[in-house]
Amino acid sequence: RDPLNYVAQITRAQVLMEKGDIDAASDLLQRFDTAYSQFPLETRKFRIKSMLARLLTEQGKLAEAAAKLEEALSINPDAKEENLALAQIYLSPGAVAGEKSLQAQALLEQLLGRDPGDSRVEMLLAKAYQANQRYDVAAELMLNQIERDATQPAPHFELGIIRRAQGRLDEAIQSFEEAQRLAPADQSPTFQLVTIDLGRQDFASAHRRAQQRLDRENGSEDAGAHYLKGLVYCSEQKWEEAEQALLRATELKPDSKDTYRLLIATHLTAGNQPKAIGLLESLVEQEMIDDEQLMQLTLLYEKGGNFAAAIAICEKKLAEDPNYVPALNNLAYLTGIMSDD
């Protein structure tokens, strides 16, 4: 019960984490971190901040997690896992990404200098180099990994990403095909290959690759394979076939936001607004809709003249987040229309 008992509070936080109660564990450690700051026990403070940063990352609070990692590293600058975690956040598309990519690169170069050949550090450093448009250096890191062990799919896949960014598509295809061969269950290489085919308008090759996934053992139960089929049909503007494939994908994986997004786009491009509205409404009911899709629904209501429904959505969103700008703008516009009428 002692709020400053280090062992008791850390144990309590660990128990909460094991139960999956991340929010409670995070709240506990944030209070404990503040209270414990008065003590000159640096090793213990480092562990508190490190644990808290991990929890904040799981909560998606990347800026706060980065701040805690920076505090932890001010105590122990050589801590490898914390440096890796901070670099990962700096390279993420979240709140502190962008201008931080050079800092991530510097952190990772220091780590690699202390531990040459560490594949985790090399992989993340390759991503940092890509973020800073140093593609040749990133490729060299992956080629070195492949030379040491050509049986691992990850460096082949990352090399494909790098070559694709460089516009060296034939080399990218070779790398993705090798990654696919080494990890046939992983859909990521197939997705890259299919989208390259679609960019080249090679629909036959794209269909062949998607069909190969469907033809695997249990492939008919692979939501990703049906998604790829739907993606190819969309590119060919075969809307009925695309809808069938994507609906099958949602049956197999009902929580796939990417599939719903593509299915909504399919309905709209095919000129079937009622189906798009119906799907968006079902996502609202299931609490699976994101903010962008919610605003998309308001625009569809507006186009159909259902201003009251559009206003209701905006008001509900603003009750949750009073500063959400798209909802504020939409509500102002809709209110003006209603006033004019």
mmCIF file of C-alpha atoms in Angstrom:
data_model
loop_
_atom_site.group_PDB
_atom_site.id
_atom_site.type_symbol
_atom_site.label_atom_id
_atom_site.label_comp_id
_atom_site.label_asym_id
_atom_site.label_seq_id
_atom_site.Cartn_x
_atom_site.Cartn_y
_atom_site.Cartn_z
ATOM 1 C CA ARG A 1 0.000 0.000 0.000
ATOM 2 C CA ASP A 2 3.032 2.291 0.276
ATOM 3 C CA PRO A 3 2.824 4.485 -2.864
ATOM 4 C CA LEU A 4 6.641 4.840 -2.879
ATOM 5 C CA ASN A 5 7.432 1.155 -2.401
ATOM 6 C CA TYR A 6 9.424 0.424 -5.554
ATOM 7 C CA VAL A 7 9.079 -3.359 -5.569
ATOM 8 C CA ALA A 8 5.354 -3.255 -4.741
ATOM 9 C CA GLN A 9 4.490 -0.660 -7.393
ATOM 10 C CA ILE A 10 6.562 -2.292 -10.141
ATOM 11 C CA THR A 11 5.029 -5.681 -9.322
ATOM 12 C CA ARG A 12 1.554 -4.182 -9.372
ATOM 13 C CA ALA A 13 2.210 -2.613 -12.764
ATOM 14 C CA GLN A 14 3.500 -5.938 -14.114
ATOM 15 C CA VAL A 15 0.377 -7.738 -12.880
ATOM 16 C CA LEU A 16 -1.834 -5.177 -14.616
ATOM 17 C CA MET A 17 0.180 -5.586 -17.823
ATOM 18 C CA GLU A 18 -0.176 -9.371 -17.686
ATOM 19 C CA LYS A 19 -3.937 -8.913 -17.328
ATOM 20 C CA GLY A 20 -3.925 -6.682 -20.392
ATOM 21 C CA ASP A 21 -5.010 -3.593 -18.454
ATOM 22 C CA ILE A 22 -2.543 -1.284 -20.190
ATOM 23 C CA ASP A 23 -4.353 1.943 -19.289
ATOM 24 C CA ALA A 24 -4.353 1.167 -15.551
ATOM 25 C CA ALA A 25 -0.696 0.104 -15.630
ATOM 26 C CA SER A 26 0.236 3.276 -17.500
ATOM 27 C CA ASP A 27 -1.665 5.510 -15.062
ATOM 28 C CA LEU A 28 -0.009 3.776 -12.109
ATOM 29 C CA LEU A 29 3.506 4.195 -13.525
ATOM 30 C CA GLN A 30 2.924 7.826 -14.478
ATOM 31 C CA ARG A 31 1.971 8.626 -10.888
ATOM 32 C CA PHE A 32 4.878 6.567 -9.592
ATOM 33 C CA ASP A 33 7.340 8.217 -11.982
ATOM 34 C CA THR A 34 6.343 11.652 -10.710
ATOM 35 C CA ALA A 35 6.459 10.611 -7.055
ATOM 36 C CA TYR A 36 9.763 8.745 -7.361
ATOM 37 C CA SER A 37 11.581 11.636 -9.066
ATOM 38 C CA GLN A 38 12.589 12.971 -5.611
ATOM 39 C CA PHE A 39 14.860 9.971 -4.980
ATOM 40 C CA PRO A 40 18.478 9.758 -6.254
ATOM 41 C CA LEU A 41 18.102 6.108 -7.300
ATOM 42 C CA GLU A 42 18.918 6.405 -10.992
ATOM 43 C CA THR A 43 18.746 2.709 -11.874
ATOM 44 C CA ARG A 44 15.237 2.438 -10.488
ATOM 45 C CA LYS A 45 14.115 5.655 -12.162
ATOM 46 C CA PHE A 46 15.485 4.352 -15.459
ATOM 47 C CA ARG A 47 13.392 1.176 -15.184
ATOM 48 C CA ILE A 48 10.224 3.095 -14.314
ATOM 49 C CA LYS A 49 10.631 5.415 -17.295
ATOM 50 C CA SER A 50 11.467 2.533 -19.627
ATOM 51 C CA MET A 51 8.398 0.528 -18.585
ATOM 52 C CA LEU A 52 6.200 3.600 -18.831
ATOM 53 C CA ALA A 53 7.494 4.381 -22.329
ATOM 54 C CA ARG A 54 6.581 0.857 -23.460
ATOM 55 C CA LEU A 55 3.054 1.244 -22.124
ATOM 56 C CA LEU A 56 2.614 4.688 -23.680
ATOM 57 C CA THR A 57 3.748 3.255 -27.015
ATOM 58 C CA GLU A 58 1.127 0.501 -26.773
ATOM 59 C CA GLN A 59 -1.465 3.192 -26.083
ATOM 60 C CA GLY A 60 -0.406 5.042 -29.226
ATOM 61 C CA LYS A 61 0.865 8.039 -27.225
ATOM 62 C CA LEU A 62 4.084 8.277 -29.198
ATOM 63 C CA ALA A 63 5.130 11.804 -28.254
ATOM 64 C CA GLU A 64 4.792 11.001 -24.546
ATOM 65 C CA ALA A 65 6.591 7.679 -25.007
ATOM 66 C CA ALA A 66 9.465 9.415 -26.802
ATOM 67 C CA ALA A 67 9.760 11.948 -23.972
ATOM 68 C CA LYS A 68 10.010 9.152 -21.376
ATOM 69 C CA LEU A 69 12.601 7.290 -23.440
ATOM 70 C CA GLU A 70 14.647 10.469 -23.747
ATOM 71 C CA GLU A 71 14.490 10.854 -19.954
ATOM 72 C CA ALA A 72 15.528 7.220 -19.497
ATOM 73 C CA LEU A 73 18.440 7.621 -21.902
ATOM 74 C CA SER A 74 19.620 10.727 -20.050
ATOM 75 C CA ILE A 75 20.216 8.315 -17.160
ATOM 76 C CA ASN A 76 21.689 5.465 -19.237
ATOM 77 C CA PRO A 77 22.643 6.676 -22.749
ATOM 78 C CA ASP A 78 23.953 3.264 -23.839
ATOM 79 C CA ALA A 79 20.749 1.300 -23.173
ATOM 80 C CA LYS A 80 20.260 -0.633 -26.423
ATOM 81 C CA GLU A 81 16.567 -1.518 -26.225
ATOM 82 C CA GLU A 82 15.574 2.010 -25.237
ATOM 83 C CA ASN A 83 17.646 3.501 -28.071
ATOM 84 C CA LEU A 84 16.001 1.112 -30.520
ATOM 85 C CA ALA A 85 12.538 1.942 -29.190
ATOM 86 C CA LEU A 86 13.208 5.685 -29.475
ATOM 87 C CA ALA A 87 14.518 5.338 -33.018
ATOM 88 C CA GLN A 88 11.423 3.310 -33.926
ATOM 89 C CA ILE A 89 9.178 6.119 -32.678
ATOM 90 C CA TYR A 90 11.231 8.748 -34.486
ATOM 91 C CA LEU A 91 10.697 6.799 -37.714
ATOM 92 C CA SER A 92 6.991 6.163 -37.176
ATOM 93 C CA PRO A 93 4.243 8.086 -39.008
ATOM 94 C CA GLY A 94 2.997 9.297 -35.621
ATOM 95 C CA ALA A 95 3.212 12.569 -33.754
ATOM 96 C CA VAL A 96 6.974 12.968 -33.597
ATOM 97 C CA ALA A 97 8.014 11.583 -36.969
ATOM 98 C CA GLY A 98 9.437 13.564 -39.884
ATOM 99 C CA GLU A 99 12.127 15.919 -38.666
ATOM 100 C CA LYS A 100 13.269 13.233 -36.215
ATOM 101 C CA SER A 101 14.512 10.824 -38.889
ATOM 102 C CA LEU A 102 18.030 12.270 -38.811
ATOM 103 C CA GLN A 103 18.127 11.821 -35.040
ATOM 104 C CA ALA A 104 17.004 8.225 -35.479
ATOM 105 C CA GLN A 105 19.788 7.695 -37.992
ATOM 106 C CA ALA A 106 22.391 9.101 -35.588
ATOM 107 C CA LEU A 107 21.148 6.923 -32.710
ATOM 108 C CA LEU A 108 21.218 3.787 -34.832
ATOM 109 C CA GLU A 109 24.646 4.506 -36.329
ATOM 110 C CA GLN A 110 26.017 4.756 -32.789
ATOM 111 C CA LEU A 111 24.377 1.455 -31.836
ATOM 112 C CA LEU A 112 25.731 -0.289 -34.928
ATOM 113 C CA GLY A 113 29.178 1.095 -34.192
ATOM 114 C CA ARG A 114 29.056 -0.561 -30.762
ATOM 115 C CA ASP A 115 27.578 -3.810 -32.083
ATOM 116 C CA PRO A 116 28.475 -4.337 -35.778
ATOM 117 C CA GLY A 117 26.320 -6.825 -37.632
ATOM 118 C CA ASP A 118 23.290 -6.575 -35.354
ATOM 119 C CA SER A 119 20.470 -7.371 -37.792
ATOM 120 C CA ARG A 120 17.767 -5.523 -35.810
ATOM 121 C CA VAL A 121 19.822 -2.338 -35.751
ATOM 122 C CA GLU A 122 20.715 -2.697 -39.436
ATOM 123 C CA MET A 123 17.074 -3.190 -40.407
ATOM 124 C CA LEU A 124 15.929 -0.097 -38.535
ATOM 125 C CA LEU A 125 18.915 1.914 -39.783
ATOM 126 C CA ALA A 126 17.997 0.964 -43.342
ATOM 127 C CA LYS A 127 14.560 2.461 -42.720
ATOM 128 C CA ALA A 128 16.190 5.620 -41.344
ATOM 129 C CA TYR A 129 18.391 5.917 -44.418
ATOM 130 C CA GLN A 130 15.304 5.539 -46.616
ATOM 131 C CA ALA A 131 13.503 8.256 -44.658
ATOM 132 C CA ASN A 132 16.510 10.472 -45.349
ATOM 133 C CA GLN A 133 16.631 9.384 -49.033
ATOM 134 C CA ARG A 134 19.955 7.578 -48.701
ATOM 135 C CA TYR A 135 18.766 4.554 -50.643
ATOM 136 C CA ASP A 136 22.144 3.203 -51.746
ATOM 137 C CA VAL A 137 23.442 3.029 -48.182
ATOM 138 C CA ALA A 138 20.194 1.383 -47.051
ATOM 139 C CA ALA A 139 20.503 -1.191 -49.839
ATOM 140 C CA GLU A 140 24.093 -1.925 -48.865
ATOM 141 C CA LEU A 141 22.990 -2.786 -45.323
ATOM 142 C CA MET A 142 20.403 -5.253 -46.618
ATOM 143 C CA LEU A 143 22.839 -6.784 -49.101
ATOM 144 C CA ASN A 144 25.289 -7.326 -46.239
ATOM 145 C CA GLN A 145 22.569 -9.123 -44.264
ATOM 146 C CA ILE A 146 21.710 -11.300 -47.258
ATOM 147 C CA GLU A 147 25.384 -12.147 -47.745
ATOM 148 C CA ARG A 148 25.613 -13.295 -44.110
ATOM 149 C CA ASP A 149 22.371 -15.314 -44.261
ATOM 150 C CA ALA A 150 20.365 -15.521 -47.472
ATOM 151 C CA THR A 151 17.644 -17.675 -45.871
ATOM 152 C CA GLN A 152 16.002 -14.818 -43.955
ATOM 153 C CA PRO A 153 13.067 -13.211 -45.831
ATOM 154 C CA ALA A 154 13.157 -9.809 -44.086
ATOM 155 C CA PRO A 155 16.271 -8.331 -45.770
ATOM 156 C CA HIS A 156 15.078 -9.509 -49.195
ATOM 157 C CA PHE A 157 11.732 -7.806 -48.600
ATOM 158 C CA GLU A 158 13.325 -4.581 -47.345
ATOM 159 C CA LEU A 159 15.713 -4.557 -50.292
ATOM 160 C CA GLY A 160 12.649 -4.805 -52.539
ATOM 161 C CA ILE A 161 11.122 -1.781 -50.825
ATOM 162 C CA ILE A 162 14.351 0.163 -51.362
ATOM 163 C CA ARG A 163 14.682 -0.810 -55.028
ATOM 164 C CA ARG A 164 11.038 0.065 -55.643
ATOM 165 C CA ALA A 165 11.601 3.513 -54.120
ATOM 166 C CA GLN A 166 14.575 3.927 -56.468
ATOM 167 C CA GLY A 167 12.426 2.980 -59.459
ATOM 168 C CA ARG A 168 14.489 -0.168 -60.060
ATOM 169 C CA LEU A 169 11.389 -2.313 -60.446
ATOM 170 C CA ASP A 170 12.913 -5.431 -62.009
ATOM 171 C CA GLU A 171 15.334 -5.702 -59.077
ATOM 172 C CA ALA A 172 12.491 -5.000 -56.660
ATOM 173 C CA ILE A 173 10.464 -7.841 -58.189
ATOM 174 C CA GLN A 174 13.400 -10.244 -57.789
ATOM 175 C CA SER A 175 13.746 -9.332 -54.114
ATOM 176 C CA PHE A 176 10.027 -9.595 -53.388
ATOM 177 C CA GLU A 177 9.793 -12.947 -55.178
ATOM 178 C CA GLU A 178 12.662 -14.292 -53.084
ATOM 179 C CA ALA A 179 11.034 -13.009 -49.887
ATOM 180 C CA GLN A 180 7.797 -14.664 -50.993
ATOM 181 C CA ARG A 181 9.598 -17.957 -51.640
ATOM 182 C CA LEU A 182 11.222 -17.895 -48.206
ATOM 183 C CA ALA A 183 8.016 -16.894 -46.360
ATOM 184 C CA PRO A 184 5.066 -18.150 -48.436
ATOM 185 C CA ALA A 185 2.549 -17.430 -45.667
ATOM 186 C CA ASP A 186 3.449 -13.732 -45.567
ATOM 187 C CA GLN A 187 1.186 -11.651 -47.801
ATOM 188 C CA SER A 188 3.396 -8.534 -47.803
ATOM 189 C CA PRO A 189 5.659 -9.569 -50.716
ATOM 190 C CA THR A 190 2.643 -10.638 -52.782
ATOM 191 C CA PHE A 191 0.953 -7.279 -52.155
ATOM 192 C CA GLN A 192 4.064 -5.458 -53.361
ATOM 193 C CA LEU A 193 4.297 -7.648 -56.464
ATOM 194 C CA VAL A 194 0.612 -7.239 -57.297
ATOM 195 C CA THR A 195 0.728 -3.453 -56.937
ATOM 196 C CA ILE A 196 3.827 -3.282 -59.136
ATOM 197 C CA ASP A 197 1.947 -5.311 -61.757
ATOM 198 C CA LEU A 198 -1.032 -2.977 -61.485
ATOM 199 C CA GLY A 199 1.219 0.045 -61.892
ATOM 200 C CA ARG A 200 2.426 -1.516 -65.130
ATOM 201 C CA GLN A 201 -1.174 -2.447 -66.058
ATOM 202 C CA ASP A 202 -0.097 -6.072 -66.255
ATOM 203 C CA PHE A 203 -3.440 -7.379 -65.029
ATOM 204 C CA ALA A 204 -2.758 -10.955 -66.101
ATOM 205 C CA SER A 205 0.328 -11.148 -63.888
ATOM 206 C CA ALA A 206 -1.495 -9.482 -60.994
ATOM 207 C CA HIS A 207 -4.366 -11.996 -61.259
ATOM 208 C CA ARG A 208 -1.891 -14.863 -61.441
ATOM 209 C CA ARG A 209 -0.132 -13.771 -58.260
ATOM 210 C CA ALA A 210 -3.397 -13.277 -56.361
ATOM 211 C CA GLN A 211 -4.734 -16.604 -57.623
ATOM 212 C CA GLN A 212 -1.572 -18.382 -56.471
ATOM 213 C CA ARG A 213 -2.396 -17.315 -52.925
ATOM 214 C CA LEU A 214 -5.959 -18.586 -53.316
ATOM 215 C CA ASP A 215 -4.691 -21.896 -54.699
ATOM 216 C CA ARG A 216 -2.478 -22.576 -51.685
ATOM 217 C CA GLU A 217 -3.638 -25.027 -49.023
ATOM 218 C CA ASN A 218 -6.493 -23.281 -47.172
ATOM 219 C CA GLY A 219 -6.030 -20.378 -49.574
ATOM 220 C CA SER A 220 -9.782 -20.028 -50.056
ATOM 221 C CA GLU A 221 -9.926 -19.035 -46.375
ATOM 222 C CA ASP A 222 -7.222 -16.386 -46.817
ATOM 223 C CA ALA A 223 -8.868 -12.967 -46.512
ATOM 224 C CA GLY A 224 -5.759 -11.294 -47.875
ATOM 225 C CA ALA A 225 -5.886 -13.317 -51.077
ATOM 226 C CA HIS A 226 -9.501 -12.280 -51.688
ATOM 227 C CA TYR A 227 -8.534 -8.667 -50.934
ATOM 228 C CA LEU A 228 -5.809 -8.850 -53.592
ATOM 229 C CA LYS A 229 -8.286 -10.281 -56.088
ATOM 230 C CA GLY A 230 -10.651 -7.423 -55.308
ATOM 231 C CA LEU A 231 -7.847 -4.908 -55.741
ATOM 232 C CA VAL A 232 -7.022 -6.279 -59.187
ATOM 233 C CA TYR A 233 -10.674 -6.243 -60.254
ATOM 234 C CA CYS A 234 -10.967 -2.616 -59.060
ATOM 235 C CA SER A 235 -7.995 -1.669 -61.225
ATOM 236 C CA GLU A 236 -9.759 -3.296 -64.176
ATOM 237 C CA GLN A 237 -13.003 -1.479 -63.258
ATOM 238 C CA LYS A 238 -14.810 -4.804 -62.890
ATOM 239 C CA TRP A 239 -16.951 -3.597 -60.019
ATOM 240 C CA GLU A 240 -19.217 -6.619 -59.511
ATOM 241 C CA GLU A 241 -16.284 -9.040 -59.350
ATOM 242 C CA ALA A 242 -14.420 -6.640 -57.050
ATOM 243 C CA GLU A 243 -17.410 -6.399 -54.722
ATOM 244 C CA GLN A 244 -17.756 -10.189 -54.522
ATOM 245 C CA ALA A 245 -14.066 -10.678 -53.726
ATOM 246 C CA LEU A 246 -14.003 -7.911 -51.103
ATOM 247 C CA LEU A 247 -17.203 -9.090 -49.440
ATOM 248 C CA ARG A 248 -15.646 -12.534 -49.115
ATOM 249 C CA ALA A 249 -12.568 -10.906 -47.551
ATOM 250 C CA THR A 250 -14.737 -9.108 -44.979
ATOM 251 C CA GLU A 251 -16.491 -12.377 -44.129
ATOM 252 C CA LEU A 252 -13.151 -14.004 -43.410
ATOM 253 C CA LYS A 253 -11.671 -10.995 -41.606
ATOM 254 C CA PRO A 254 -14.445 -8.703 -40.337
ATOM 255 C CA ASP A 255 -12.043 -6.263 -38.661
ATOM 256 C CA SER A 256 -10.007 -5.384 -41.762
ATOM 257 C CA LYS A 257 -10.259 -1.613 -42.172
ATOM 258 C CA ASP A 258 -8.315 -1.650 -45.450
ATOM 259 C CA THR A 259 -10.835 -4.020 -47.003
ATOM 260 C CA TYR A 260 -13.803 -1.896 -45.947
ATOM 261 C CA ARG A 261 -12.068 1.217 -47.258
ATOM 262 C CA LEU A 262 -11.543 -0.386 -50.665
ATOM 263 C CA LEU A 263 -15.097 -1.775 -50.719
ATOM 264 C CA ILE A 264 -16.542 1.681 -49.982
ATOM 265 C CA ALA A 265 -14.412 3.169 -52.765
ATOM 266 C CA THR A 266 -15.629 0.410 -55.088
ATOM 267 C CA HIS A 267 -19.277 1.233 -54.388
ATOM 268 C CA LEU A 268 -18.703 4.946 -54.903
ATOM 269 C CA THR A 269 -16.689 4.564 -58.101
ATOM 270 C CA ALA A 270 -19.341 2.242 -59.474
ATOM 271 C CA GLY A 271 -21.915 4.962 -58.738
ATOM 272 C CA ASN A 272 -23.677 3.009 -56.011
ATOM 273 C CA GLN A 273 -23.956 5.578 -53.214
ATOM 274 C CA PRO A 274 -26.727 3.738 -51.319
ATOM 275 C CA LYS A 275 -24.468 0.695 -50.887
ATOM 276 C CA ALA A 276 -21.600 2.895 -49.725
ATOM 277 C CA ILE A 277 -23.875 4.634 -47.202
ATOM 278 C CA GLY A 278 -25.236 1.309 -45.978
ATOM 279 C CA LEU A 279 -21.737 -0.057 -45.433
ATOM 280 C CA LEU A 280 -20.591 3.080 -43.610
ATOM 281 C CA GLU A 281 -23.693 2.984 -41.416
ATOM 282 C CA SER A 282 -22.967 -0.643 -40.524
ATOM 283 C CA LEU A 283 -19.425 0.363 -39.522
ATOM 284 C CA VAL A 284 -20.881 3.055 -37.284
ATOM 285 C CA GLU A 285 -23.141 0.470 -35.608
ATOM 286 C CA GLN A 286 -20.176 -1.883 -35.093
ATOM 287 C CA GLU A 287 -18.001 0.993 -33.797
ATOM 288 C CA MET A 288 -15.430 0.176 -36.472
ATOM 289 C CA ILE A 289 -15.530 3.452 -38.377
ATOM 290 C CA ASP A 290 -12.601 5.866 -38.372
ATOM 291 C CA ASP A 291 -12.851 9.646 -38.398
ATOM 292 C CA GLU A 292 -12.146 9.966 -42.119
ATOM 293 C CA GLN A 293 -14.919 7.523 -42.981
ATOM 294 C CA LEU A 294 -17.266 9.277 -40.544
ATOM 295 C CA MET A 295 -16.773 12.567 -42.377
ATOM 296 C CA GLN A 296 -17.190 10.712 -45.668
ATOM 297 C CA LEU A 297 -20.602 9.555 -44.445
ATOM 298 C CA THR A 298 -21.618 13.135 -43.616
ATOM 299 C CA LEU A 299 -20.708 14.216 -47.158
ATOM 300 C CA LEU A 300 -22.765 11.373 -48.643
ATOM 301 C CA TYR A 301 -25.720 12.317 -46.442
ATOM 302 C CA GLU A 302 -25.337 15.910 -47.596
ATOM 303 C CA LYS A 303 -25.275 14.903 -51.268
ATOM 304 C CA GLY A 304 -28.441 12.905 -50.706
ATOM 305 C CA GLY A 305 -30.127 15.840 -48.976
ATOM 306 C CA ASN A 306 -30.169 14.142 -45.555
ATOM 307 C CA PHE A 307 -28.807 17.194 -43.731
ATOM 308 C CA ALA A 308 -30.232 16.256 -40.338
ATOM 309 C CA ALA A 309 -28.340 12.943 -40.317
ATOM 310 C CA ALA A 310 -25.115 14.678 -41.394
ATOM 311 C CA ILE A 311 -25.487 17.276 -38.638
ATOM 312 C CA ALA A 312 -26.179 14.557 -36.055
ATOM 313 C CA ILE A 313 -22.909 12.807 -36.926
ATOM 314 C CA CYS A 314 -20.914 16.018 -36.659
ATOM 315 C CA GLU A 315 -22.490 16.891 -33.324
ATOM 316 C CA LYS A 316 -21.802 13.437 -31.933
ATOM 317 C CA LYS A 317 -18.164 13.613 -33.035
ATOM 318 C CA LEU A 318 -17.749 17.076 -31.506
ATOM 319 C CA ALA A 319 -19.204 15.818 -28.223
ATOM 320 C CA GLU A 320 -16.257 13.389 -28.153
ATOM 321 C CA ASP A 321 -13.671 15.840 -29.500
ATOM 322 C CA PRO A 322 -14.761 19.516 -29.464
ATOM 323 C CA ASN A 323 -11.676 20.566 -31.461
ATOM 324 C CA TYR A 324 -12.018 18.136 -34.365
ATOM 325 C CA VAL A 325 -11.650 20.570 -37.272
ATOM 326 C CA PRO A 326 -13.317 18.565 -40.113
ATOM 327 C CA ALA A 327 -16.463 18.118 -38.007
ATOM 328 C CA LEU A 328 -16.447 21.817 -37.051
ATOM 329 C CA ASN A 329 -16.143 22.849 -40.701
ATOM 330 C CA ASN A 330 -18.809 20.411 -41.887
ATOM 331 C CA LEU A 331 -21.204 21.450 -39.137
ATOM 332 C CA ALA A 332 -20.745 25.151 -39.933
ATOM 333 C CA TYR A 333 -21.409 24.473 -43.618
ATOM 334 C CA LEU A 334 -24.445 22.267 -42.938
ATOM 335 C CA THR A 335 -25.893 24.689 -40.434
ATOM 336 C CA GLY A 336 -25.546 27.458 -43.016
ATOM 337 C CA ILE A 337 -27.431 25.392 -45.588
ATOM 338 C CA MET A 338 -30.216 24.657 -43.129
ATOM 339 C CA SER A 339 -30.442 28.347 -42.221
ATOM 340 C CA ASP A 340 -30.680 29.342 -45.865
ATOM 341 C CA ASP A 341 -33.445 26.803 -46.375
#
